[in-house]
Coordinates of C-alpha atoms in Angstrom, one line a residue:
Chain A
X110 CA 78.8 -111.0 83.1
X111 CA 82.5 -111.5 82.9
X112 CA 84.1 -110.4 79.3
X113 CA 85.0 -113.8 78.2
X114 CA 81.5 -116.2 79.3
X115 CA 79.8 -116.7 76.7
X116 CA 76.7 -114.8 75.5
X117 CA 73.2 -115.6 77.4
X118 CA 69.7 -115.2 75.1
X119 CA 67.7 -112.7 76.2
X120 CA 64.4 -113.9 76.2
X121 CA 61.2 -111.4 74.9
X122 CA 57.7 -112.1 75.3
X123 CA 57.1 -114.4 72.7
X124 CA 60.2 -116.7 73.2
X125 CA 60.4 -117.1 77.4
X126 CA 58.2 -120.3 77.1
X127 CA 60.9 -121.5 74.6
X128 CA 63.8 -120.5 77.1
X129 CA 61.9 -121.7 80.2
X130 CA 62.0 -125.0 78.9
X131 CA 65.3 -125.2 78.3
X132 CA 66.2 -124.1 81.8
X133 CA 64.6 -127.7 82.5
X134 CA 66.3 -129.2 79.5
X135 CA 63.4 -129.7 77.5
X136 CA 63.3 -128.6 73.9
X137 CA 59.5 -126.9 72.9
X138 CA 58.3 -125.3 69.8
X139 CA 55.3 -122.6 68.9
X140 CA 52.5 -124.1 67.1
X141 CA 49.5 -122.6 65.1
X142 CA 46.6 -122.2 67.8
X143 CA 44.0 -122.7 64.7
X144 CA 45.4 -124.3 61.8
X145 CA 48.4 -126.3 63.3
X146 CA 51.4 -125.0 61.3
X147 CA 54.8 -124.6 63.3
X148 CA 56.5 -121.0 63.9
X149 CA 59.8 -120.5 64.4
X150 CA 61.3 -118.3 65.2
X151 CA 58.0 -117.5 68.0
X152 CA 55.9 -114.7 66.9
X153 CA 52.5 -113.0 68.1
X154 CA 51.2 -113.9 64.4
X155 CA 50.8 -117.4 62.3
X156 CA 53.0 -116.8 58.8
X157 CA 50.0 -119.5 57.3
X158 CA 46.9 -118.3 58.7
X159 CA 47.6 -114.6 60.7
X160 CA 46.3 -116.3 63.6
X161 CA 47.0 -114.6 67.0
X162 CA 46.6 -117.8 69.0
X163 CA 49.0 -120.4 69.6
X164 CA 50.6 -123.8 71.6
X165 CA 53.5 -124.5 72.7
X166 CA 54.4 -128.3 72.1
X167 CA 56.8 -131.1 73.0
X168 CA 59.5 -131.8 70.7
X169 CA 61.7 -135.5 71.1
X170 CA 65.0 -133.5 71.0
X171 CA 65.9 -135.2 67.7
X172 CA 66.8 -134.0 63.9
X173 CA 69.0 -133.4 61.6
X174 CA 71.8 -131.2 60.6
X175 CA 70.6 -129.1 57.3
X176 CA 73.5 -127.4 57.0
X177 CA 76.7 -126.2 59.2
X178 CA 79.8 -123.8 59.5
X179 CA 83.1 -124.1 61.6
X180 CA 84.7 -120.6 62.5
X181 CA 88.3 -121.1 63.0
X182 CA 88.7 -117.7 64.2
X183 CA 87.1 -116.1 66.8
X184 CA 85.7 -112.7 66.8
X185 CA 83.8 -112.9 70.4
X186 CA 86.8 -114.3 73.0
X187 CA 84.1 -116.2 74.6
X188 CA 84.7 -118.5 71.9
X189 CA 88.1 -118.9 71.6
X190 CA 88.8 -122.0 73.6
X191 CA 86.4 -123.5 71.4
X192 CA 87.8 -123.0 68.3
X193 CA 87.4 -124.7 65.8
X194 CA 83.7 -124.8 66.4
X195 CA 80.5 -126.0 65.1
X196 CA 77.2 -123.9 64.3
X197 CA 74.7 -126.0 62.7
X198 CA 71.2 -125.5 61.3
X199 CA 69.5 -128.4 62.9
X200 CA 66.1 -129.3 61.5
X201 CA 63.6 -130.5 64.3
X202 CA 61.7 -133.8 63.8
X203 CA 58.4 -134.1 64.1
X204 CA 58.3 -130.2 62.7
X205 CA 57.2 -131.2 59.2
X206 CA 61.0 -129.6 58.4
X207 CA 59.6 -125.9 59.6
X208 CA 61.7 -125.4 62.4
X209 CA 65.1 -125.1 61.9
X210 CA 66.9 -123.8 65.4
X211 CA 71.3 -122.9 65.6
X212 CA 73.1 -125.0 67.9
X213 CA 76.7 -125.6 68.3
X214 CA 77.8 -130.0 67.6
X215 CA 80.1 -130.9 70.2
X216 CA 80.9 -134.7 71.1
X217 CA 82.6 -135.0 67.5
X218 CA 85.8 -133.3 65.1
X219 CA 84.2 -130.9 62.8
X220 CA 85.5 -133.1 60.3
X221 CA 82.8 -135.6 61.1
X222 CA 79.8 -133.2 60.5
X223 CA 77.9 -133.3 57.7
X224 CA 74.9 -132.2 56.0
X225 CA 72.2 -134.8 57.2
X226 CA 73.8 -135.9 60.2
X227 CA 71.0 -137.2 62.7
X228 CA 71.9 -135.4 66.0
X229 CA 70.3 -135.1 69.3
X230 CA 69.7 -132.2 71.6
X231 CA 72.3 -132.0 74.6
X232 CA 71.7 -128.3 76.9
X233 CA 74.4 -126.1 77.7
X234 CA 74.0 -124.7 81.3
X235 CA 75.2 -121.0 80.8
X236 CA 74.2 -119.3 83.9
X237 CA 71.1 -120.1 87.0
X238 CA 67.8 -120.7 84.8
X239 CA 69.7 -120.3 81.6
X240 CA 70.6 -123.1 79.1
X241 CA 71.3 -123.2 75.5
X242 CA 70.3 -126.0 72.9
X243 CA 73.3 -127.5 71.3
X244 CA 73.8 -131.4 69.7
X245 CA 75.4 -134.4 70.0
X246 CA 75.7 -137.1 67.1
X247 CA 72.8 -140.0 67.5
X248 CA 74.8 -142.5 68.8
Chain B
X264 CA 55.6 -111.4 34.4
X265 CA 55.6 -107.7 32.4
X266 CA 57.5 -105.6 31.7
X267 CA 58.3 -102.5 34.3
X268 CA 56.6 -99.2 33.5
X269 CA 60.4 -97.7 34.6
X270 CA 62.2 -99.4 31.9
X271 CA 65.0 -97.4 30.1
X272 CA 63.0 -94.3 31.9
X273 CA 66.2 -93.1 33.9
X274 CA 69.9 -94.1 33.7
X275 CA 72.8 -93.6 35.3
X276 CA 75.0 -91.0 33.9
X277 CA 77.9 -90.1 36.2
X278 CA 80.1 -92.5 38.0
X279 CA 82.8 -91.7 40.6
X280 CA 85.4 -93.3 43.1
X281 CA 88.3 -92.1 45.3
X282 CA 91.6 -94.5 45.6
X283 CA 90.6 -97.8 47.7
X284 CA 93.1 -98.3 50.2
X285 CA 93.9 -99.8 53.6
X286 CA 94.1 -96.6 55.3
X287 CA 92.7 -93.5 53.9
X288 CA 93.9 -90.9 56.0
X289 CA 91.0 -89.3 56.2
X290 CA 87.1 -89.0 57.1
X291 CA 84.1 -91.0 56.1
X292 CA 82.7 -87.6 55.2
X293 CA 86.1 -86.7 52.8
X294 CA 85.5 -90.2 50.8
X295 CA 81.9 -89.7 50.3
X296 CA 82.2 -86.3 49.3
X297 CA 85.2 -86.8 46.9
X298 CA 83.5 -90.1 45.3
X299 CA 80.4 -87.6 45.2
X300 CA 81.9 -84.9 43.2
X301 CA 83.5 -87.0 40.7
X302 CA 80.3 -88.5 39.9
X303 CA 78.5 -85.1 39.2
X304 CA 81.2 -83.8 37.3
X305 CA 81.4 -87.0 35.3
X306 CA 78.0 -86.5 34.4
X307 CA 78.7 -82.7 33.4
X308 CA 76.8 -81.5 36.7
X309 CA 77.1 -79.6 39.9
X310 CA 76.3 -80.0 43.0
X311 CA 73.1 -77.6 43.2
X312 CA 71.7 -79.9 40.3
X313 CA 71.2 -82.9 43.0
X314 CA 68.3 -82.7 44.7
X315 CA 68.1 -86.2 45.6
X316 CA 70.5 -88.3 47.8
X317 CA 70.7 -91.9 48.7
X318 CA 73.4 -94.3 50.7
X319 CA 73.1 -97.6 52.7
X320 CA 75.2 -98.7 55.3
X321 CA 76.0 -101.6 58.0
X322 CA 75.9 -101.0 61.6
X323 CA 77.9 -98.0 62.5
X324 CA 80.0 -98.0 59.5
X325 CA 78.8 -94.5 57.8
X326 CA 77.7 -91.1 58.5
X327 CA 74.0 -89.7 58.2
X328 CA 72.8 -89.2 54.9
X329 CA 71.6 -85.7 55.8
X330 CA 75.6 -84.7 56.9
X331 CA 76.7 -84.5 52.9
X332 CA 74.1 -82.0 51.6
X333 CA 75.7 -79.2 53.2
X334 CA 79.2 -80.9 52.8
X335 CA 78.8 -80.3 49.1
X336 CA 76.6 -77.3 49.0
X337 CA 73.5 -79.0 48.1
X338 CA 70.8 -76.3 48.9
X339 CA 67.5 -78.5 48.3
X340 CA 66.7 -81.8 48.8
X341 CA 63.1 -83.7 47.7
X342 CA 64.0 -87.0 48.7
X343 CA 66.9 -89.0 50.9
X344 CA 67.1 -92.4 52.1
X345 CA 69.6 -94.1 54.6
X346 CA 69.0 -98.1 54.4
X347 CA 70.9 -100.3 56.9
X348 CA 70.3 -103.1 54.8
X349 CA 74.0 -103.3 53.9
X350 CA 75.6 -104.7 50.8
X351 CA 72.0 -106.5 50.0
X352 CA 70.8 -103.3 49.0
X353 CA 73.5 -102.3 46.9
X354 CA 71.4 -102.1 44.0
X355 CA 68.4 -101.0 45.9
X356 CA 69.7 -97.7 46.7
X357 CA 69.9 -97.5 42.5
X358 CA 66.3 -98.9 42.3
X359 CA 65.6 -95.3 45.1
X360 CA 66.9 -93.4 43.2
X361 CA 65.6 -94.0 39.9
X362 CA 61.9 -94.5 41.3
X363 CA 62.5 -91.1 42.4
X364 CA 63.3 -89.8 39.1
X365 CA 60.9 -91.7 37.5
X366 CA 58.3 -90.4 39.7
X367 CA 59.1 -87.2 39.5
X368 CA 59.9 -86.7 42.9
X369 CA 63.3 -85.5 42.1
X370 CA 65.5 -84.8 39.3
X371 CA 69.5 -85.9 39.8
X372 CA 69.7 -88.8 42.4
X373 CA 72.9 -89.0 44.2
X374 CA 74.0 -92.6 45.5
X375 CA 77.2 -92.7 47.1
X376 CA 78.9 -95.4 49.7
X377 CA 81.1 -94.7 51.7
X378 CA 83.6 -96.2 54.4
X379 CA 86.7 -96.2 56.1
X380 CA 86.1 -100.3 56.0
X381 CA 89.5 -101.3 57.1
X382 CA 90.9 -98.8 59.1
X383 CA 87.7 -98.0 61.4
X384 CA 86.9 -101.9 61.9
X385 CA 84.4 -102.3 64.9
X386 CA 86.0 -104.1 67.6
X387 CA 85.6 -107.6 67.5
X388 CA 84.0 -108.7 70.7
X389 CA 80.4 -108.3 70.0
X390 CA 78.1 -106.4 72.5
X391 CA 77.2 -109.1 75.2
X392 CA 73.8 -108.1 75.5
X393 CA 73.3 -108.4 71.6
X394 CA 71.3 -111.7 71.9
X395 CA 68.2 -110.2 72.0
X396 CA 65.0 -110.0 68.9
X397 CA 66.5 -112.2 66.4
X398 CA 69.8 -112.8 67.3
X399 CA 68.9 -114.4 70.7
X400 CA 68.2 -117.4 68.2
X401 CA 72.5 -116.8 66.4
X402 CA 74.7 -115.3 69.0
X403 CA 74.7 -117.6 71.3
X404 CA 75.9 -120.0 69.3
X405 CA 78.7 -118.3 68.4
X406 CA 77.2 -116.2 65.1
X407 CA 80.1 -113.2 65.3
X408 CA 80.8 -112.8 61.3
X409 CA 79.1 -112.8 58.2
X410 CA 80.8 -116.1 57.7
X411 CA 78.9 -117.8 59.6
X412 CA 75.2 -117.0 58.2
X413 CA 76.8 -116.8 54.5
X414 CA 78.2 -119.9 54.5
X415 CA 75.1 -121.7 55.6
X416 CA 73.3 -121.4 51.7
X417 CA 76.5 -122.5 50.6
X418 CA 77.1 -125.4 52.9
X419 CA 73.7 -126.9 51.9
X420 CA 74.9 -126.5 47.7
X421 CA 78.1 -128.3 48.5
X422 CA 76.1 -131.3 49.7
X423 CA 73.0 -131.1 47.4
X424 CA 75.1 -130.7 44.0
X425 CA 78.8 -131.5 45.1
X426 CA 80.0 -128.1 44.5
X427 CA 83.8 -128.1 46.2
X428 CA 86.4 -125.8 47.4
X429 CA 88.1 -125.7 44.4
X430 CA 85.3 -124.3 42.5
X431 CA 85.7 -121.6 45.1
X432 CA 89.4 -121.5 44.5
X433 CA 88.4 -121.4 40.3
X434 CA 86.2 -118.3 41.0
X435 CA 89.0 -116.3 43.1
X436 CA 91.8 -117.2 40.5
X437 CA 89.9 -115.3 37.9
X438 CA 88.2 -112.5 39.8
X439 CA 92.2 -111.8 40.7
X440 CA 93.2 -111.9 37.1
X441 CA 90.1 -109.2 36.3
X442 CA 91.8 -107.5 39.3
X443 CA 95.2 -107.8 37.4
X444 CA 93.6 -105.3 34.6
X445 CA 91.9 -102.8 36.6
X446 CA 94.5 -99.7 38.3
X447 CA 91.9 -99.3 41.8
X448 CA 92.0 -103.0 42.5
X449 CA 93.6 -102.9 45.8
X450 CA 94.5 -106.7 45.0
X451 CA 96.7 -107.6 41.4
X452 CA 99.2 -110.4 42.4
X453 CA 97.9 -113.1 40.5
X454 CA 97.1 -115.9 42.9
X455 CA 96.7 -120.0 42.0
X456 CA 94.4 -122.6 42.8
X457 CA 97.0 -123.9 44.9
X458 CA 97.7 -120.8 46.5
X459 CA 94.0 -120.8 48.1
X460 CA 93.6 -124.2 48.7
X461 CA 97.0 -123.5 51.0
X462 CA 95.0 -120.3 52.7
X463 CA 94.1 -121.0 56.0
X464 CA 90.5 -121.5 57.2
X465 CA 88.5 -118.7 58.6
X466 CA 85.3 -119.8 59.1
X467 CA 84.8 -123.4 56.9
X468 CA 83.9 -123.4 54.6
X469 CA 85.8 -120.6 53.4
X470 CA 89.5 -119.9 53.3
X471 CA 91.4 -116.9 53.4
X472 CA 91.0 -116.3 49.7
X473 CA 87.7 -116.9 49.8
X474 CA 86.9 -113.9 51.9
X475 CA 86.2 -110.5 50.3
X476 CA 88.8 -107.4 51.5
X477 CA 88.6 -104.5 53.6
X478 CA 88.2 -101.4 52.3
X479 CA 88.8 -97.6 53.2
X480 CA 87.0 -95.8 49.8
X481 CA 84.1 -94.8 48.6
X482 CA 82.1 -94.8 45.2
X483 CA 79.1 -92.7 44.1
X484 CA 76.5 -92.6 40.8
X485 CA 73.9 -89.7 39.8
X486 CA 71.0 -91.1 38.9
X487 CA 68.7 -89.2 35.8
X488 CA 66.0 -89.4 33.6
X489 CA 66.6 -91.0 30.3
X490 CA 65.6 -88.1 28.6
X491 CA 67.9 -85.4 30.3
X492 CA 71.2 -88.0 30.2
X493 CA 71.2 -87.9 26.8
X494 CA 72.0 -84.1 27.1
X495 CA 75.0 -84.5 28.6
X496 CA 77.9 -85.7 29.1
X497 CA 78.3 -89.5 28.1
X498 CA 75.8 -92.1 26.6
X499 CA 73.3 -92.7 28.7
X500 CA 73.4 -96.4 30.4
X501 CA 69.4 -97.2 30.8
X502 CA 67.8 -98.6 34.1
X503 CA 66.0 -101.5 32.3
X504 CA 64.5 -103.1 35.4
X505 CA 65.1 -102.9 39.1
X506 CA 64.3 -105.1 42.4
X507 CA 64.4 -103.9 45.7
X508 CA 63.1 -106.8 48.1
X509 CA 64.2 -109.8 50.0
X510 CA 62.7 -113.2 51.5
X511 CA 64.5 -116.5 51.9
X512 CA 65.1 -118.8 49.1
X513 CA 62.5 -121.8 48.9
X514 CA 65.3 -124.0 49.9
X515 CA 68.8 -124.0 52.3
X516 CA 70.8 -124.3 49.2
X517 CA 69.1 -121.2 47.5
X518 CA 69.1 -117.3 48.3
X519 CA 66.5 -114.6 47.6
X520 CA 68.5 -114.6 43.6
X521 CA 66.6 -117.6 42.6
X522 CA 63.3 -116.1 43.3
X523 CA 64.2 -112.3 42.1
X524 CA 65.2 -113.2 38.9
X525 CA 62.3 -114.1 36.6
X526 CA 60.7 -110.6 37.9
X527 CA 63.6 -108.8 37.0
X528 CA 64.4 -110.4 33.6
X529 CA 60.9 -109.9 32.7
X530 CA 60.9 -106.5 33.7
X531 CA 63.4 -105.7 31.2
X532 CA 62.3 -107.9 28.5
X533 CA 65.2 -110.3 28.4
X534 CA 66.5 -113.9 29.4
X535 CA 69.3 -114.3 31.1
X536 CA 70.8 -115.4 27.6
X537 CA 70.6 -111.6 27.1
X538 CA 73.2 -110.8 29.7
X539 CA 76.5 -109.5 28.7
X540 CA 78.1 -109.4 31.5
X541 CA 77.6 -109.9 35.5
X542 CA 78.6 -107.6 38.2
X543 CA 77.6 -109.9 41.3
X544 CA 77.8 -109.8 44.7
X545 CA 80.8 -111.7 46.2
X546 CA 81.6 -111.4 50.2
X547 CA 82.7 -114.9 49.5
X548 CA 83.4 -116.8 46.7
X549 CA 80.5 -119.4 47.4
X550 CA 78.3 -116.5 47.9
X551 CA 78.7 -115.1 44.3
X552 CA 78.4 -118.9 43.0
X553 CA 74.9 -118.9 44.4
X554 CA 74.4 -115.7 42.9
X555 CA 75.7 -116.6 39.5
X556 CA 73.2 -119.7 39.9
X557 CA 70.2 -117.9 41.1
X558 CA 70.2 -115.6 38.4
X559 CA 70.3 -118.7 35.7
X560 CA 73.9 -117.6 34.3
X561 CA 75.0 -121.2 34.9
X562 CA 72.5 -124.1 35.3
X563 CA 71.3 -125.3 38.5
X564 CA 73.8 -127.5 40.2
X565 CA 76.1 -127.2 37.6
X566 CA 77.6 -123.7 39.0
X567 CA 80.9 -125.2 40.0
X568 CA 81.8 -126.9 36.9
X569 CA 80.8 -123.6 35.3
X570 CA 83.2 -121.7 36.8
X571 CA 86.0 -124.3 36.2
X572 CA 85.5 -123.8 32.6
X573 CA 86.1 -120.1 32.3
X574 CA 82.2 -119.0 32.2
X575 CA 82.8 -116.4 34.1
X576 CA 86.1 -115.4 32.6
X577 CA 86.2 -111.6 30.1
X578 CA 85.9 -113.3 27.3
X579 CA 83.6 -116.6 28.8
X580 CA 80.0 -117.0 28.5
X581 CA 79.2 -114.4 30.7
X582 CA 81.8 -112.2 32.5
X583 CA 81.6 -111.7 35.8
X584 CA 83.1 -109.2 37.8
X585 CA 85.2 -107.8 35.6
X586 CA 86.9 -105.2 37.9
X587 CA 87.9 -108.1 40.6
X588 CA 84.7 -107.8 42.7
X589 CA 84.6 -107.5 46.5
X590 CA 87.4 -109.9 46.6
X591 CA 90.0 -108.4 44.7
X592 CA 89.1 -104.8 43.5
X593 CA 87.9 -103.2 46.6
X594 CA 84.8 -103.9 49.4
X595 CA 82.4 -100.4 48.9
X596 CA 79.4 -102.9 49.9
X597 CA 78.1 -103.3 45.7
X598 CA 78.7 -99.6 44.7
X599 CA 81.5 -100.7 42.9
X600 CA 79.9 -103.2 41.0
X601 CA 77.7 -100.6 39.5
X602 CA 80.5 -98.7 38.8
X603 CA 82.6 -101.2 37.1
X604 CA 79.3 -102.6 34.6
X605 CA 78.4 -98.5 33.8
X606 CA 82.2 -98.4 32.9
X607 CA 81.8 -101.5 30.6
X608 CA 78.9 -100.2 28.9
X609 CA 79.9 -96.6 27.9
X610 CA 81.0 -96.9 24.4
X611 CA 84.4 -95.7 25.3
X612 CA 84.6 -99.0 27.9
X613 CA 86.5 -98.9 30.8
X614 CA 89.1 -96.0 31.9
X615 CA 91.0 -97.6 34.5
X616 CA 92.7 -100.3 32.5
X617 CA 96.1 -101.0 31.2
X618 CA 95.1 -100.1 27.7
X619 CA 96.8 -97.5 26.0
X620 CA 94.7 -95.8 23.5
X621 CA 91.5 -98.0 22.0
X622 CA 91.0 -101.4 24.2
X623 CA 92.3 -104.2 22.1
X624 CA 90.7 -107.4 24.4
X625 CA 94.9 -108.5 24.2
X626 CA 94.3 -109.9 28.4
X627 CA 97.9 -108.9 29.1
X628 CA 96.7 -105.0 29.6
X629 CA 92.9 -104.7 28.8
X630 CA 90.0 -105.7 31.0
X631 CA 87.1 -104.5 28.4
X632 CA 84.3 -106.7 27.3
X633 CA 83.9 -107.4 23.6
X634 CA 80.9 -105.1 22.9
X635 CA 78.4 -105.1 25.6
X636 CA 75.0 -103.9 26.1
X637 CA 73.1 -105.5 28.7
X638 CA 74.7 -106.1 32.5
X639 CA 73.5 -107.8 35.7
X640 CA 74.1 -106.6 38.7
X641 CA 73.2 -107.7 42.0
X642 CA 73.3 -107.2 46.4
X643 CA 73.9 -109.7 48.7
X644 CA 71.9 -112.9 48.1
X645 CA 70.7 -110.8 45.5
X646 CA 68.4 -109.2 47.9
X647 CA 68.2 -106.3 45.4
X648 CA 69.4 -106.3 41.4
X649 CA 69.5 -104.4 38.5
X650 CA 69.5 -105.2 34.7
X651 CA 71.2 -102.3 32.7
X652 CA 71.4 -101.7 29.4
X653 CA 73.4 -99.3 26.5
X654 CA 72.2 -98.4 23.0

């Protein structure tokens, strides 16, 4: 990977499903086999019940900003042309508020961001099979 | 909640630093041995009384806990401990110790930390194949600097209770000021609200003089049973209650602090009304509001205005940080926050002022609390606190 691309997940056994469906632009989340309660980040275990099992379902690719930051500096260089630059805490609907993912805002100034900001999912295509969730302000 | 079987069972009864500084000139080892040995002799010991030894560290930033034994000519060891937890266990690596004691285990604890923090930075650019277990969900995102997950908490507080900027700026102005009276603070130039609301962003929302400094220097502690510090030395100041744990706070405004708090005030027996004074963590201004918050010094929401009117000033409703903090005095990771509230509650007070002779409170030279007895101190997001006390 050349020094200044930007940084690609690496995917373990419990998250590939998640990053998989990215690669196709979709946006999934890990769901309690037995008692239905979300996971995130995805785990072999359920935080509620300790359940090994679990689903992976279908999110719409909506939510809300919870909170945010804006580096001005950059301490990767594969950042720098982006600067200055968004990293929210976007809460997923349809999660019950328990998944809460990191994901750059582009399509806006950083100025315009704010807490509660409804925002939609919009993948960044990092590499063959790789993309990255990041948001777009709900038009 | 009860109160904890260790309470006022071990204290801390040497403290020691070396000169903070941008460039030390010397080894990781050097600081941690020098910090070390001013600690034991403080307490009127030697190095073949330790036979415990505890540090904490971030990344690559320290050497092995097992390299300072034979550094100082430690010749038996019953218990050591090297947490990576970083400056969220600042006050764990107190709670160690002083289980150890308390357990019998050992019977003089050494703490130390110890870095060359500004001269040995790591580079900047992060490894590229970093994004894997946790961080797979932060670095590609751009999540380089403790910035960018710190600010988060503080992010959601701005928007849930309108705290500002300029509360931020209110906290630095005074934490420099306490860094005016204290000879080790590597910062003293007074600074003004204006001045930081001028600083340039580094990572919003947090300006220049919101960030905490980098430090070359080290600080250190020996850790004892109640019974044998009052043997030597100085007074003994008491462990009253420790915490040593960490989960997120309940919600994105809140840290661990908020949850830690009612255990640890009710394993010394006290409210926070008790609290003399406040040595709290503060990478970042914002940070050390949530801290002063979460541990019920100001009242929920109502941090910010707190801190505009002088709460946290040396002679406000409850000091805090009365050596300048990570932000002004010097970044050993916490250390020296335990330092600075074991100097303000020796009867003699603190040495390392402009005072000459007794301390006088006149805020022109002398940085000494009116009388206290009982301090706060806390890690990152409170992660890991202590309540400590003097006759």
């Amino acid at each position: 990977m050349a020094e200044n691309a930007k940084p690609l997940p690496v995917p373990d056994p419990d998250s590939q499903p998640f990053w998989d469906a990215c690669a196709e632009h979709r946006l999934v989340a890990q769901r309690c086999g037995d008692c239905g309660a979300w996971r995130f980040p995805p785990g072999g275990f359920c935080p509620a019940c300790s359940s090994r099992n679990a689903a992976w379902e279908p999110l719409a690719g909506t939510g809300t900003v919870q909170s945010f930051v804006v580096p001005h500096r950059a301490y990767s260089v594969a950042f720098e042309a982006d600067l200055p630059y968004v990293i929210a805490h976007v809460e997923l609907d349809g999660t019950a508020g328990k998944v809460v993912i990191v994901g750059n805002i582009v399509g806006c100034p950083w100025t315009d961001v704010r807490v509660g900001l409804p925002v939609r999912v919009d993948f960044d295509d990092r590499a063959p099979g790789v993309a990255v969730p990041r948001f777009r302000p709900q038009a | 909640m009860p109160e904890q079987a260790i309470k006022n069972k071990t204290a801390i009864a040497g403290i020691g630093w070396t000169a903070f500084s941008k460039a030390s000139g010397t080894t990781v080892a050097n600081l941690a041995a020098e910090a070390s040995l001013n600690a034991i002799h403080d307490a009127g010991l030697t190095p073949r009384d330790i036979d415990g030894i505890v540090t904490y560290y971030y990344g690559t930033d320290s050497f092995d806990v097992r390299e300072l034994a034979p550094i100082l000519g430690i010749d038996r060891c019953n218990f050591d401990l090297f947490c990576g937890l970083g400056g969220g266990w600042a006050c764990g690596a107190v709670a160690a110790a002083a289980m150890a004691v308390f357990a019998g285990v050992c019977r003089n604890v050494l703490v130390y930390r110890a870095m060359n923090g500004r001269s040995e930075r790591r580079p900047r650019n992060p490894d590229a194949h970093a994004a894997r277990g946790v961080k797979q969900w932060t670095i590609p995102s751009g999540v380089n600097h403790a910035a960018d997950v710190f600010g988060v908490p503080v992010v959601a507080h701005m928007a849930r209770y309108g705290t500002t900027t300029v509360d931020f700026a209110h906290l630095a102005v005074m934490q420099r000021r306490h860094a005016g009276l204290n000879k080790k603070a590597m910062m003293r130039a007074p600074i003004t609200v204006e001045e930081h609301q001028a600083s340039p962003w580094i990572t919003y929302p947090f300006r220049l003089l919101d960030c905490c400094l980098q430090t070359d220097g080290a600080a250190a502690i020996v850790v004892t049973s109640a019974e044998r510090a009052r043997d030597l030395r100085h007074k003994p100041v008491y462990i009253s209650s420790v915490m040593g744990g960490s989960v997120a706070g309940e919600h994105p405004w809140e840290v661990n602090a908020h949850k830690a708090a009612a255990p640890l005030y009710a394993g010394a027996g006290i409210t926070p009304g008790d609290v003399d004074l406040a040595e709290l963590y503060d990478p970042f201004t914002g940070m050390c509001l949530l801290h002063m918050e979460g541990f019920g010094l100001a009242p929920r929401g109502e941090v910010g205005a707190w801190v505009r009117a002088g709460g946290n000033a040396l002679d406000g409703e409850t000091p805090v940080n009365t050596h300048g903090g990570l932000l002004s005095e010097g970044y050993i990771q916490g250390l020296n926050h335990v330092v600075e509230a074991v100097q303000q509650l020796r009867p003699g007070g603190v040495l390392d002022d402009f005072c000459e002779g007794a301390h006088d409170y006149d805020r022109a030279h002398c940085r000494q609390v009116k009388d206290p007895h009982v301090a706060l101190v806390c890690g990152e997001c409170g992660d890991t606190s202590l309540i400590l006390t003097s006759d």
